[in-house]
PDB file of C-alpha atoms and ligand atoms in Angstrom:
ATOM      1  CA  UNK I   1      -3.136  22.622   8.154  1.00  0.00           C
ATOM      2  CA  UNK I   2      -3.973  21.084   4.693  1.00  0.00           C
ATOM      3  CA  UNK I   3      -2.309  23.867   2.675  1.00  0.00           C
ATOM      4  CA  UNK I   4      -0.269  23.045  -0.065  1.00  0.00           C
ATOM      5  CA  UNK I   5       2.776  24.568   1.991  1.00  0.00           C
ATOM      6  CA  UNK I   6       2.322  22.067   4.468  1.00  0.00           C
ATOM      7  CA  UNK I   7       2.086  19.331   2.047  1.00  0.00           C
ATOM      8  CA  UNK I   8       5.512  20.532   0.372  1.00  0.00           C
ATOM      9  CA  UNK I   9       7.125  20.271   3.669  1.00  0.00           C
ATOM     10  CA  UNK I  10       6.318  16.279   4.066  1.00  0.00           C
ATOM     11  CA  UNK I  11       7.859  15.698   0.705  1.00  0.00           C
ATOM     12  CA  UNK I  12      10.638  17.722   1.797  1.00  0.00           C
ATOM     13  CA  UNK I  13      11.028  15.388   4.713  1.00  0.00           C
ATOM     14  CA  UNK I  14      10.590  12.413   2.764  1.00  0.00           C
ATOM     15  CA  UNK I  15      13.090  13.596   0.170  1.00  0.00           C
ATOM     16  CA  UNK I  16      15.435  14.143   2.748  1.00  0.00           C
ATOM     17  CA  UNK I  17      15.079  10.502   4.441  1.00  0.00           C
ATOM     18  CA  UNK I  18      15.603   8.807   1.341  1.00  0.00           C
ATOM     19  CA  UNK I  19      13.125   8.919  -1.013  1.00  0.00           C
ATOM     20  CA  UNK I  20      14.738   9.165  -4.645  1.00  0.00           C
ATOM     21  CA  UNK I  21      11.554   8.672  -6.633  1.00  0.00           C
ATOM     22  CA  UNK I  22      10.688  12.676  -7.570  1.00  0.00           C
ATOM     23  CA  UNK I  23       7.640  10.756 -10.018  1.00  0.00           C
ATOM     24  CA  UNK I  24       6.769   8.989  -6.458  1.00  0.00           C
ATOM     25  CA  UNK I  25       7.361  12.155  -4.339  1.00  0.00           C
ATOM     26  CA  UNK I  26       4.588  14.156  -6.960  1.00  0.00           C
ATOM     27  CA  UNK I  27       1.942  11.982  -6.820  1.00  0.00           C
ATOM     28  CA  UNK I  28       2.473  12.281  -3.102  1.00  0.00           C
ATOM     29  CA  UNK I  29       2.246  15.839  -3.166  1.00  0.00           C
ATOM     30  CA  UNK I  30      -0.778  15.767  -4.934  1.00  0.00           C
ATOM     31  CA  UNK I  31      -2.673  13.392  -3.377  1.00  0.00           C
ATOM     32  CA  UNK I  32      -4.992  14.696  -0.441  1.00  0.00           C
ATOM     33  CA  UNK I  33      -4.103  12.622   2.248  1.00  0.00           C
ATOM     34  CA  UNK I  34      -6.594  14.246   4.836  1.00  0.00           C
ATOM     35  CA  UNK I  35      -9.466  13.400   3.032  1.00  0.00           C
ATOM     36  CA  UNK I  36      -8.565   9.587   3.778  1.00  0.00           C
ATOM     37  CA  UNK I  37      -9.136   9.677   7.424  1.00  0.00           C
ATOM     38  CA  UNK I  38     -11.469  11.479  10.005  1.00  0.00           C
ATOM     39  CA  UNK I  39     -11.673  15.355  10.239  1.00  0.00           C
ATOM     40  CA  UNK I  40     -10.975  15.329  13.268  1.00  0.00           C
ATOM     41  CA  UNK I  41      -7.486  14.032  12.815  1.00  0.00           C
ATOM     42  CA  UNK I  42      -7.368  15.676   9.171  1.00  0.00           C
ATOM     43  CA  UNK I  43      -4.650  18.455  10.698  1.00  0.00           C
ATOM     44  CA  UNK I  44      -1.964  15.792  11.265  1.00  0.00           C
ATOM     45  CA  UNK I  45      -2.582  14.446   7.756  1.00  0.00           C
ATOM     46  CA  UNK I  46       0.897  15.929   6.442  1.00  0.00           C
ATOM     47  CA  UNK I  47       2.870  14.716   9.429  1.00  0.00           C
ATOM     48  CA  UNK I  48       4.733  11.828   8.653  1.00  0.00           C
ATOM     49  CA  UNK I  49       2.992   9.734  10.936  1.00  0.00           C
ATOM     50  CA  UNK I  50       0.761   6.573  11.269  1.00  0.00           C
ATOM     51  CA  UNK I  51      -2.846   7.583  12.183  1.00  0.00           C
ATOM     52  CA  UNK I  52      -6.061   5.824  13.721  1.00  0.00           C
ATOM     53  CA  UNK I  53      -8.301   5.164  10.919  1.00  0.00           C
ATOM     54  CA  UNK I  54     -11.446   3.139  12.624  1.00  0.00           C
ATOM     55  CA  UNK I  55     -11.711  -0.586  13.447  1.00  0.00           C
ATOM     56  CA  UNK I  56      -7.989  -0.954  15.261  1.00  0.00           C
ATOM     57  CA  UNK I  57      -6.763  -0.343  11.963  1.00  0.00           C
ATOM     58  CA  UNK I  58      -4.051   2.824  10.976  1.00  0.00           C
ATOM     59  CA  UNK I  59      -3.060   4.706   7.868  1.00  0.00           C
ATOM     60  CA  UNK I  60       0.332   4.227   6.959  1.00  0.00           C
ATOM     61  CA  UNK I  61       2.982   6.278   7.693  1.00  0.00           C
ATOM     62  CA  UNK I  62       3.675   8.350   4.474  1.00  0.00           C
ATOM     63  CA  UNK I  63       7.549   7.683   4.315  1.00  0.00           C
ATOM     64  CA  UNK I  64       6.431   4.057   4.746  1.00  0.00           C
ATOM     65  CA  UNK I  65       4.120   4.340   1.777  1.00  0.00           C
ATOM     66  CA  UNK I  66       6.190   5.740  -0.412  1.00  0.00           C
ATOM     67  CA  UNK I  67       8.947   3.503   0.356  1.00  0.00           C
ATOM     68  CA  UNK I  68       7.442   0.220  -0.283  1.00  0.00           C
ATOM     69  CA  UNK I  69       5.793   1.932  -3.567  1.00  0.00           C
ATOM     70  CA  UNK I  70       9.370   2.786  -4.701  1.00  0.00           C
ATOM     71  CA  UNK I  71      10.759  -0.921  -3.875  1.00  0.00           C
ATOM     72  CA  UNK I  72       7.730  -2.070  -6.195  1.00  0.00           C
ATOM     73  CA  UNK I  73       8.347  -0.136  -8.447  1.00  0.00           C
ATOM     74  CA  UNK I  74      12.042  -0.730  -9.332  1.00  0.00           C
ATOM     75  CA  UNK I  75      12.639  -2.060 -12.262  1.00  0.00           C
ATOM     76  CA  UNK I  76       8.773  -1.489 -13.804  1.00  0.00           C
ATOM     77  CA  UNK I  77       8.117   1.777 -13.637  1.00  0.00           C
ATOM     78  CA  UNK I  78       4.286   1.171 -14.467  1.00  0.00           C
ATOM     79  CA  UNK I  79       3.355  -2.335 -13.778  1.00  0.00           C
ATOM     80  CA  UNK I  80      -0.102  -3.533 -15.472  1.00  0.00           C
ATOM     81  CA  UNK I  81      -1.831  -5.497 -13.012  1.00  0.00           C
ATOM     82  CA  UNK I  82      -1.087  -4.631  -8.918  1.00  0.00           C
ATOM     83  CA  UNK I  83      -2.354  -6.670  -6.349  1.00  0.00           C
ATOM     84  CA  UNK I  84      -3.175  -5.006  -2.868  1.00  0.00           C
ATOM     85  CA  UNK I  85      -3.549  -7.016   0.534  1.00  0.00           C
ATOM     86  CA  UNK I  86      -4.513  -4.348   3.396  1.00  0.00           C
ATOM     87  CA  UNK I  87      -7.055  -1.830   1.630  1.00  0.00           C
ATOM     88  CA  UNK I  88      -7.870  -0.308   4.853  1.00  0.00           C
ATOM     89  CA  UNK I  89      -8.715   3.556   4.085  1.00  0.00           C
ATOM     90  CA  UNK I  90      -7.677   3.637   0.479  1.00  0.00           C
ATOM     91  CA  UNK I  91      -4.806   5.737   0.472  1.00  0.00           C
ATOM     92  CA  UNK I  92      -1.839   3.090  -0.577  1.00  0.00           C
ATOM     93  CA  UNK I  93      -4.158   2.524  -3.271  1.00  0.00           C
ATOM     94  CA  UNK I  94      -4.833   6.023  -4.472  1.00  0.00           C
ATOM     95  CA  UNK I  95      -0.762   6.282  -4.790  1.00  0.00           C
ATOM     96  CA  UNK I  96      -0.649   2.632  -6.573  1.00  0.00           C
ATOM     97  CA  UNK I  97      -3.755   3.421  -9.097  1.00  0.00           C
ATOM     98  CA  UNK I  98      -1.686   6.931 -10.093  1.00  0.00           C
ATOM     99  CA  UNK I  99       1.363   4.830 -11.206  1.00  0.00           C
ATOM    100  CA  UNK I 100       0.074   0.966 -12.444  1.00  0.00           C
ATOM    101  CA  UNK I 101      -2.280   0.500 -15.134  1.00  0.00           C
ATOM    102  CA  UNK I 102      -4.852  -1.669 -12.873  1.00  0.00           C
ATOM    103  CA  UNK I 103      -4.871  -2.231  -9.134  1.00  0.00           C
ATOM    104  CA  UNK I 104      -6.940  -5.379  -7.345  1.00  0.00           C
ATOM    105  CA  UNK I 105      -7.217  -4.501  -3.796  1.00  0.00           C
ATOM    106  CA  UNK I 106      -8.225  -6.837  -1.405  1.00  0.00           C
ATOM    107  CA  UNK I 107      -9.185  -5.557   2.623  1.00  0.00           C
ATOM    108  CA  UNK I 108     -10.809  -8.304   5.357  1.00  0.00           C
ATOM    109  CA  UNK I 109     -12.864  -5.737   7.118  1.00  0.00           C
ATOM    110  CA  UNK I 110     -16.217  -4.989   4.822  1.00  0.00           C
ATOM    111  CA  UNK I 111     -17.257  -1.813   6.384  1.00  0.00           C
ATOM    112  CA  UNK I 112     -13.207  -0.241   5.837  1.00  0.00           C
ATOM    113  CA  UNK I 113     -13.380  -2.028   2.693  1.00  0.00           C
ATOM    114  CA  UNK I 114     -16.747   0.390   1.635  1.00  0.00           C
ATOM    115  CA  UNK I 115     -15.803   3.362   3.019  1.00  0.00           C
ATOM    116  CA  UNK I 116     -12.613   3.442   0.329  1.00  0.00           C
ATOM    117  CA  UNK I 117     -14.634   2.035  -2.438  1.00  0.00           C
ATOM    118  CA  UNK I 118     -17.009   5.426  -1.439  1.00  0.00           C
ATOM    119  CA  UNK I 119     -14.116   7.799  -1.704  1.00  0.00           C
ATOM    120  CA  UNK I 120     -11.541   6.799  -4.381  1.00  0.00           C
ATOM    121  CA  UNK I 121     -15.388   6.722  -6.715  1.00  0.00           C
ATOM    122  CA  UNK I 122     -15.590  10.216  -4.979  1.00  0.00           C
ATOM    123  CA  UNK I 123     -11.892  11.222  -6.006  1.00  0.00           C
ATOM    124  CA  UNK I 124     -11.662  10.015  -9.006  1.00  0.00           C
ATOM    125  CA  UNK I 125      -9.596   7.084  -9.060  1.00  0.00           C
ATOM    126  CA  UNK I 126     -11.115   4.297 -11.057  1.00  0.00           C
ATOM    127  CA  UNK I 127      -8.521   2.108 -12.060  1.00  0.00           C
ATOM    128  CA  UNK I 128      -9.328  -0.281  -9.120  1.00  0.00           C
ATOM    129  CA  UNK I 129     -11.466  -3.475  -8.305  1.00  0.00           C
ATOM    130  CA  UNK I 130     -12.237  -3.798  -4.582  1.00  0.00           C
ATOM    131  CA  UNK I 131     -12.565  -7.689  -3.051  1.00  0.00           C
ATOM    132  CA  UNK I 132     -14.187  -7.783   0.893  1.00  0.00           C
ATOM    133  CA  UNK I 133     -11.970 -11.174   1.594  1.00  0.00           C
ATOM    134  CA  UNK I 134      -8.679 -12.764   3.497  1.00  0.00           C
ATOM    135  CA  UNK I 135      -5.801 -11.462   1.200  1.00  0.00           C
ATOM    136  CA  UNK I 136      -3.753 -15.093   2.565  1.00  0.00           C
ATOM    137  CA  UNK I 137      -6.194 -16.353  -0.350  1.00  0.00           C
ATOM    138  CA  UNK I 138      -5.014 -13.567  -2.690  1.00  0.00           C
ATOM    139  CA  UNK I 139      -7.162 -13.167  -5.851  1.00  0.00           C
ATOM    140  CA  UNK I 140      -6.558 -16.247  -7.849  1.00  0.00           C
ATOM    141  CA  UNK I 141      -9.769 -15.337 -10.915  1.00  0.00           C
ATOM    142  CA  UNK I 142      -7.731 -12.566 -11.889  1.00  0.00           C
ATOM    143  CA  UNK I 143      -3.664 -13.930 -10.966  1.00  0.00           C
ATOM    144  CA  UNK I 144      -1.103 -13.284 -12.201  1.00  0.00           C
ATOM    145  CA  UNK I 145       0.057 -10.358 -11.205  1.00  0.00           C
ATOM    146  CA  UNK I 146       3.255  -8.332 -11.792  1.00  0.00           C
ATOM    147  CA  UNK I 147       3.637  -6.947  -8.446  1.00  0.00           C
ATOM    148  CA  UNK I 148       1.977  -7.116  -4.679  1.00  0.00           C
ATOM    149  CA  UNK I 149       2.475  -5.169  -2.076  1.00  0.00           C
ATOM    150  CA  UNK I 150       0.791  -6.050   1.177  1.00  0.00           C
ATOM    151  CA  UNK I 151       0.336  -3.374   3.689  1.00  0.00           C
ATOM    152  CA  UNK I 152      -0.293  -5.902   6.668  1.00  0.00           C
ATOM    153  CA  UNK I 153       2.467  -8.259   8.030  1.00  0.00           C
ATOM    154  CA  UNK I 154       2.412 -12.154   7.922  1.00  0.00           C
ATOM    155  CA  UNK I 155       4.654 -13.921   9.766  1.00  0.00           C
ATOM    156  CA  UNK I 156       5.681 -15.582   6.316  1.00  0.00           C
ATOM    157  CA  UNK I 157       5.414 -14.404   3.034  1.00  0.00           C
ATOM    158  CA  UNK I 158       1.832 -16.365   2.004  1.00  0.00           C
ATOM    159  CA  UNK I 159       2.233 -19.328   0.091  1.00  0.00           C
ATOM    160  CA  UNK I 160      -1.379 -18.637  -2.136  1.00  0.00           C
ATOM    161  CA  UNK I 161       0.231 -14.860  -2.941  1.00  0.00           C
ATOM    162  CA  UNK I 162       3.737 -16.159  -3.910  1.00  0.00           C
ATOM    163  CA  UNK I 163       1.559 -18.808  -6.346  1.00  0.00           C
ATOM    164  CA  UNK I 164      -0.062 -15.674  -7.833  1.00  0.00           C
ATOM    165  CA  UNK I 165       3.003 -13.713  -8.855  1.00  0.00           C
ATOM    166  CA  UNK I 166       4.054 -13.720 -12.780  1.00  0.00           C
ATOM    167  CA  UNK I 167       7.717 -14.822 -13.561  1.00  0.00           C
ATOM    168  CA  UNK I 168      10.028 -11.636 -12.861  1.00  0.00           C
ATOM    169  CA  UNK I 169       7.109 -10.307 -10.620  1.00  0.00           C
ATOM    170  CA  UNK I 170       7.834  -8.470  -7.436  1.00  0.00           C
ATOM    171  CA  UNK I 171       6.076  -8.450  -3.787  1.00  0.00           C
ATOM    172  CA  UNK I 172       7.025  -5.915  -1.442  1.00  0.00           C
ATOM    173  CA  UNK I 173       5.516  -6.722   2.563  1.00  0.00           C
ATOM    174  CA  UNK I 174       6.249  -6.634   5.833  1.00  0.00           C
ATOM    175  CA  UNK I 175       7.247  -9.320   7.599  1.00  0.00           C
ATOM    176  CA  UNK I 176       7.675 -10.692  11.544  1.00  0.00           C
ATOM    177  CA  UNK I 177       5.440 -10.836  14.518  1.00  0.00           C
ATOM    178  CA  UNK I 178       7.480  -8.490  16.883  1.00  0.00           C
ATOM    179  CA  UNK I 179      10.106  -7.011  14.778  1.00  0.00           C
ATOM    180  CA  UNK I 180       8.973  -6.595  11.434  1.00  0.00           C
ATOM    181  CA  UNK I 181      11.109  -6.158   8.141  1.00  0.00           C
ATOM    182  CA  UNK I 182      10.180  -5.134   4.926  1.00  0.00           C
ATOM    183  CA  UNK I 183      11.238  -8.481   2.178  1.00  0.00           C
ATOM    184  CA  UNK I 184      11.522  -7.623  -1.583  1.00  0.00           C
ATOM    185  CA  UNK I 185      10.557 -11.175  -2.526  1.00  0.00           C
ATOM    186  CA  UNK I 186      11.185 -11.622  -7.014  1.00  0.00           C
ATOM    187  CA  UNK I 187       9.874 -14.483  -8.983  1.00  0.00           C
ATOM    188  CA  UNK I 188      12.733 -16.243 -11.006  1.00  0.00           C
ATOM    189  CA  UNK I 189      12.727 -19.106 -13.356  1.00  0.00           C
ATOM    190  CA  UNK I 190      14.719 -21.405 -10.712  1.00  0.00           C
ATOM    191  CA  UNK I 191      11.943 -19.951  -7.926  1.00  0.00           C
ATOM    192  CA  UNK I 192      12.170 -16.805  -5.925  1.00  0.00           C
ATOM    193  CA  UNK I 193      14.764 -14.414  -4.555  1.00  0.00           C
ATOM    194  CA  UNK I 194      14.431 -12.925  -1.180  1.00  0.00           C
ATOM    195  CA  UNK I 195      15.887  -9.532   0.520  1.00  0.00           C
ATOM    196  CA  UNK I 196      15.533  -7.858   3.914  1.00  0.00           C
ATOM    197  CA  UNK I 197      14.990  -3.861   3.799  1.00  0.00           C
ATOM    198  CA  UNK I 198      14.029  -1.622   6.414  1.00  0.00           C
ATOM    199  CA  UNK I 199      12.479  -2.284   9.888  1.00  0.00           C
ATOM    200  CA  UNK I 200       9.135  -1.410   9.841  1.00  0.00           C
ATOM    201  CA  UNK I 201       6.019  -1.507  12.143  1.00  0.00           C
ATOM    202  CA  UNK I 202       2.237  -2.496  10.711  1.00  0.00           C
ATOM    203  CA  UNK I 203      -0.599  -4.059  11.896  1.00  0.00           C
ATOM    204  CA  UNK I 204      -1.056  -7.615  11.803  1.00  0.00           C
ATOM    205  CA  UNK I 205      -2.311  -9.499   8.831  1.00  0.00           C
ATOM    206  CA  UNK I 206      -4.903 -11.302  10.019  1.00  0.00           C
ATOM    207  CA  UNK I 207      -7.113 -14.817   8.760  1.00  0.00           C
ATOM    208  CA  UNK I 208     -10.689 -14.672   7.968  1.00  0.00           C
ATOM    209  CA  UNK I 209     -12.986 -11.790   7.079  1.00  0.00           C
ATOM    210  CA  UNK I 210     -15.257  -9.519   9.274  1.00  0.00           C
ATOM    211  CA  UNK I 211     -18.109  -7.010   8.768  1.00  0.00           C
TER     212      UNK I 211
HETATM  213  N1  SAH Z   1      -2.770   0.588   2.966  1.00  0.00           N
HETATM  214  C1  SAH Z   1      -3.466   1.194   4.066  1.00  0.00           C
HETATM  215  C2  SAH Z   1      -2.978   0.688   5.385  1.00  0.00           C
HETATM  216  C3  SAH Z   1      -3.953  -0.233   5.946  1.00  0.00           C
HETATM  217  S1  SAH Z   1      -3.565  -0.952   7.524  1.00  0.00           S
HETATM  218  C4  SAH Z   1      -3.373   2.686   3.993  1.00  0.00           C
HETATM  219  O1  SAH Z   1      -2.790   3.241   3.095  1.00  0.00           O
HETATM  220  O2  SAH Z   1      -3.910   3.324   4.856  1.00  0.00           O
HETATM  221  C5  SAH Z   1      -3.663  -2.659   7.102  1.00  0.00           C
HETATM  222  C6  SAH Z   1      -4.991  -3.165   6.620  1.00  0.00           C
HETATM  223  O3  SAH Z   1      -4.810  -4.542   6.338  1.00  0.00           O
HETATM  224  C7  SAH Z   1      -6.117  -3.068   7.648  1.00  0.00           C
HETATM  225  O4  SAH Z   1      -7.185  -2.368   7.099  1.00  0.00           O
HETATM  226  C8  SAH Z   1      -6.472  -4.543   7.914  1.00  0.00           C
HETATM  227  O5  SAH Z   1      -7.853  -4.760   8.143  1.00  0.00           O
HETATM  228  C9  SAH Z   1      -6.015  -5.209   6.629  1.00  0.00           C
HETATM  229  N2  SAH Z   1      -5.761  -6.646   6.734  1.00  0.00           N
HETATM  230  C10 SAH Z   1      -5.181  -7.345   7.721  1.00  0.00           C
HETATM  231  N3  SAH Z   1      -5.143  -8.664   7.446  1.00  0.00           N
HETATM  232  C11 SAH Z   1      -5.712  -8.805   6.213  1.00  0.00           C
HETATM  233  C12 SAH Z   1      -5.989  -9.924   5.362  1.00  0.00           C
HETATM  234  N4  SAH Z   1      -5.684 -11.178   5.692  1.00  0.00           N
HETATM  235  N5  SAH Z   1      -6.595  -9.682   4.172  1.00  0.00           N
HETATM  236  C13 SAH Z   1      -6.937  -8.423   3.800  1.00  0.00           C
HETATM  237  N6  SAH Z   1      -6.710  -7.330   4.555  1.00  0.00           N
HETATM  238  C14 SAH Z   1      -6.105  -7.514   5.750  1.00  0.00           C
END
């Protein structure tokens, strides 16, 4: 169920719904997404689904992921410093800290936020610094940054995260309360540029922090 066959047939599908990105696609193919969530839901890891990860909270949908990591990435193929709203089980991040030199990651819930820290130490991704806070507040200490992607959907891009963007910096998030679109949102000299892409569906982004 976690066989490399099965992994090859995911990228398949994802090649054949769009994806262009064959960098993208291999990181994909190497990354073990079932070790991200619970065993007991590790044999519909390669599906190309969105799966219960604890707390109310899901794993992306892999076509999703890969998707909003190619938007980022147009145009900068390996971005320096990568701001993350939505840590939730890590695996975004995984993807991000294969392809951008440094990744800030930022999730609300503390015990979500622990569990990743755990496991990308445990798989060998260390590129990242973890923050247990509300991502609406960004990370300001260590702004700007050349791209963002948030993995949780506002109803409006957040003012603080658009403040932290460099010039010619790119976020990539969801956005709506009932239907949801992903917004490519670029940081120009005059101020910033705005497109709609795909429908999408993710959790709410959400004030505060919890445990
Ligand atoms: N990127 C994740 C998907 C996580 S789901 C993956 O690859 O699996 C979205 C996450 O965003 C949840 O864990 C949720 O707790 C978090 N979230 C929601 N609102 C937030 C906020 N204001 N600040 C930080 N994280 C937030």
């Amino acid at each position: 169920m976690t066989s490399m066959r099965t992994r090859r047939r995911l990228i398949d599908r994802l090649r054949s719904h769009g994806i262009d990105s064959e960098r993208i696609l291999g990181i994909m193919e190497a990354t073990p997404r079932h070790l991200f969530i619970g065993e007991a839901l590790a044999h519909k890891a390669y599906e190309d689904t969105a799966l219960p990860i604890g707390y109310n909270q899901t794993i992306s949908q892999p076509w999703v992921v890969a998707r909003m990591t190619e938007l980022l990435l147009e145009h900068d193929e390996s971005p320096k410093k990568v701001l993350e709203v939505g840590t939730g089980c890590g695996y975004q991040t995984a993807i991000l800290s294969q392809l951008c030199r440094w990744i800030f990651t930022i999730e609300r819930i503390g015990a979500l936020l622990e569990q990743a820290r755990e496991r990308m130490q445990r798989l060998g991704y260390h590129n990242v610094s973890f923050l247990h806070g509300d991502g609406f507040e960004g990370w300001e200490s260590n702004s700007p940054f050349d791209r963002i992607l948030v993995a949780a959907a506002p109803g409006e891009p957040p003012p603080r995260l658009l403040d932290q963007l460099s010039l010619g910096g790119r976020m990539v998030l969801p956005v709506g309360g009932g239907h949801q679109y992903l917004r490519v949102i670029t940081r120009t000299a005059n101020g910033y540029q705005e497109e709609q892409r795909e429908a999408v569906r993710f959790v709410p982004m959400l004030r505060g922090q919890q445990e």
